[in-house]
Short mmCIF file of C-alpha atoms in Angstrom, two decimals:
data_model
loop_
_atom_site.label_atom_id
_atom_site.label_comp_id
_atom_site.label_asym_id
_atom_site.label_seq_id
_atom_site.Cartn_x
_atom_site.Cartn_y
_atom_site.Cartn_z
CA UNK A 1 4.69 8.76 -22.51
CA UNK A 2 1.98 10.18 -25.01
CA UNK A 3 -0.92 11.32 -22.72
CA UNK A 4 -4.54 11.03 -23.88
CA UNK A 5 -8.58 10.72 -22.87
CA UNK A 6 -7.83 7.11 -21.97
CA UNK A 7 -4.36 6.86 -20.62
CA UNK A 8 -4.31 7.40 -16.87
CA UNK A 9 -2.60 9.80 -15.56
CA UNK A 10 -0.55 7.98 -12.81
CA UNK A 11 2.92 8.77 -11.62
CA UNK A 12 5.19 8.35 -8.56
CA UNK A 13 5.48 12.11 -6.77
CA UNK A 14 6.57 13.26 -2.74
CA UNK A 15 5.71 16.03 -1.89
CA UNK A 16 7.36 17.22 1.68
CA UNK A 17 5.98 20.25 3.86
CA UNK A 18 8.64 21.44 6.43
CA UNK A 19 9.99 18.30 7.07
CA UNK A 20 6.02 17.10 9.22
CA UNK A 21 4.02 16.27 6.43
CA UNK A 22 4.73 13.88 3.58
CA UNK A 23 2.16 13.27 0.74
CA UNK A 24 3.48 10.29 -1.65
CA UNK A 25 1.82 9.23 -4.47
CA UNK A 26 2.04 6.18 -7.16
CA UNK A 27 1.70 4.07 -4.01
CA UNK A 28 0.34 0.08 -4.55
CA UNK A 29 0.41 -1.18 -0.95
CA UNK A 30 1.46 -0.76 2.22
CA UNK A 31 3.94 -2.75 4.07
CA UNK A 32 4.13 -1.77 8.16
CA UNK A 33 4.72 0.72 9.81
CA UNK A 34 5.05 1.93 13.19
CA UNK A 35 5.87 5.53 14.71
CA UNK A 36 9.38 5.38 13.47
CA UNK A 37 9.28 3.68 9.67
CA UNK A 38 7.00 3.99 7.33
CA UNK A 39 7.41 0.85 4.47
CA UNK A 40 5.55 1.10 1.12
CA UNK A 41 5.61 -0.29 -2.49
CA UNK A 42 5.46 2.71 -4.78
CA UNK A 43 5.59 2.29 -8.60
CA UNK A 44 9.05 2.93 -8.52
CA UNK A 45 9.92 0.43 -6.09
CA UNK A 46 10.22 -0.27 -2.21
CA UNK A 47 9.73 3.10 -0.25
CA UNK A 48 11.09 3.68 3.30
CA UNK A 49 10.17 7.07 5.13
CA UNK A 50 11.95 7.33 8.79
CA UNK A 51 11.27 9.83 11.46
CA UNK A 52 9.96 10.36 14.78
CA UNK A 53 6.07 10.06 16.12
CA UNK A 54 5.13 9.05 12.49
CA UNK A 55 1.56 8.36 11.66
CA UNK A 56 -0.97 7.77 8.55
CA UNK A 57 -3.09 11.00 8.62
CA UNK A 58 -4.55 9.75 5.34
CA UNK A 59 -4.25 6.27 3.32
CA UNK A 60 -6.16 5.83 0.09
CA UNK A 61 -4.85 3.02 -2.18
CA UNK A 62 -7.77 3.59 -4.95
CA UNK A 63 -6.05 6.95 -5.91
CA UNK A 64 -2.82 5.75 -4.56
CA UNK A 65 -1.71 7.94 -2.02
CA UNK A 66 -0.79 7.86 1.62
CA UNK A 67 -0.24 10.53 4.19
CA UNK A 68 2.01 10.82 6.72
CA UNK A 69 2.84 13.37 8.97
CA UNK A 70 5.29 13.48 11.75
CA UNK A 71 9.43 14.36 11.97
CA UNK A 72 10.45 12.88 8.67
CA UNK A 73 14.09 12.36 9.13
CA UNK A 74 14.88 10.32 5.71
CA UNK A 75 13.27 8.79 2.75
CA UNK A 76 14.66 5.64 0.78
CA UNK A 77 14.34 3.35 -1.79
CA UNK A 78 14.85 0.11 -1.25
CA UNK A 79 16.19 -1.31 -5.07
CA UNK A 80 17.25 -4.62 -4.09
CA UNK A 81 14.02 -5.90 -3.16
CA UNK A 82 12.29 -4.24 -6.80
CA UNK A 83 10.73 -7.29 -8.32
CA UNK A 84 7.69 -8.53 -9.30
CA UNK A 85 7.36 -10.22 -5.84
CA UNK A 86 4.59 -8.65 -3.23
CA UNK A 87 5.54 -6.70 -0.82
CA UNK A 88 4.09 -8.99 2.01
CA UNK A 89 5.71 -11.56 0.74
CA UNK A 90 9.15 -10.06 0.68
CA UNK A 91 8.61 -9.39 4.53
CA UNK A 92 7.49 -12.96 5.38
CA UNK A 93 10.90 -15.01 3.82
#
């Protein structure tokens, strides 16, 4: 991808700080979550973070980026649900 003045410069990046604070960017929505899952559409498809005590320090979906801190125990993507479809509307069938 050729980058220029006018191409943004987005992109899909984790970055993970001793396993208690997760910074994810590329993110277009978020799903739920709850202390123990963490469920987000990235640009590269469903993402599910899992740990213990989790919560959003930070949640900005103009520079697409969320926060979360807690025991991160595992990070997945989900492929089979990476469609076009919304991510709400994936949860309500």
């Amino acid at each position: 991808m050729t980058i220029d003045n006018k191409t943004p410069t987005w992109r899909h990046q984790i970055t993970l700080v001793d396993r208690e604070e997760m910074t994810i960017d590329g993110v277009l929505s978020l799903g739920s979550y709850d202390e123990k899952e963490v469920i987000m559409e990235t640009e590269q498809g469903v993402l599910i973070v899992k740990g213990e005590g989790l919560n959003i320090k930070q949640l900005n979906l103009d520079k697409s980026n969320i926060v979360v801190e807690g025991l991160i125990k595992g990070v997945s993507y989900d492929d089979t649900s990476h469609n076009k479809k919304g991510l709400l509307e994936r949860f309500l069938k």
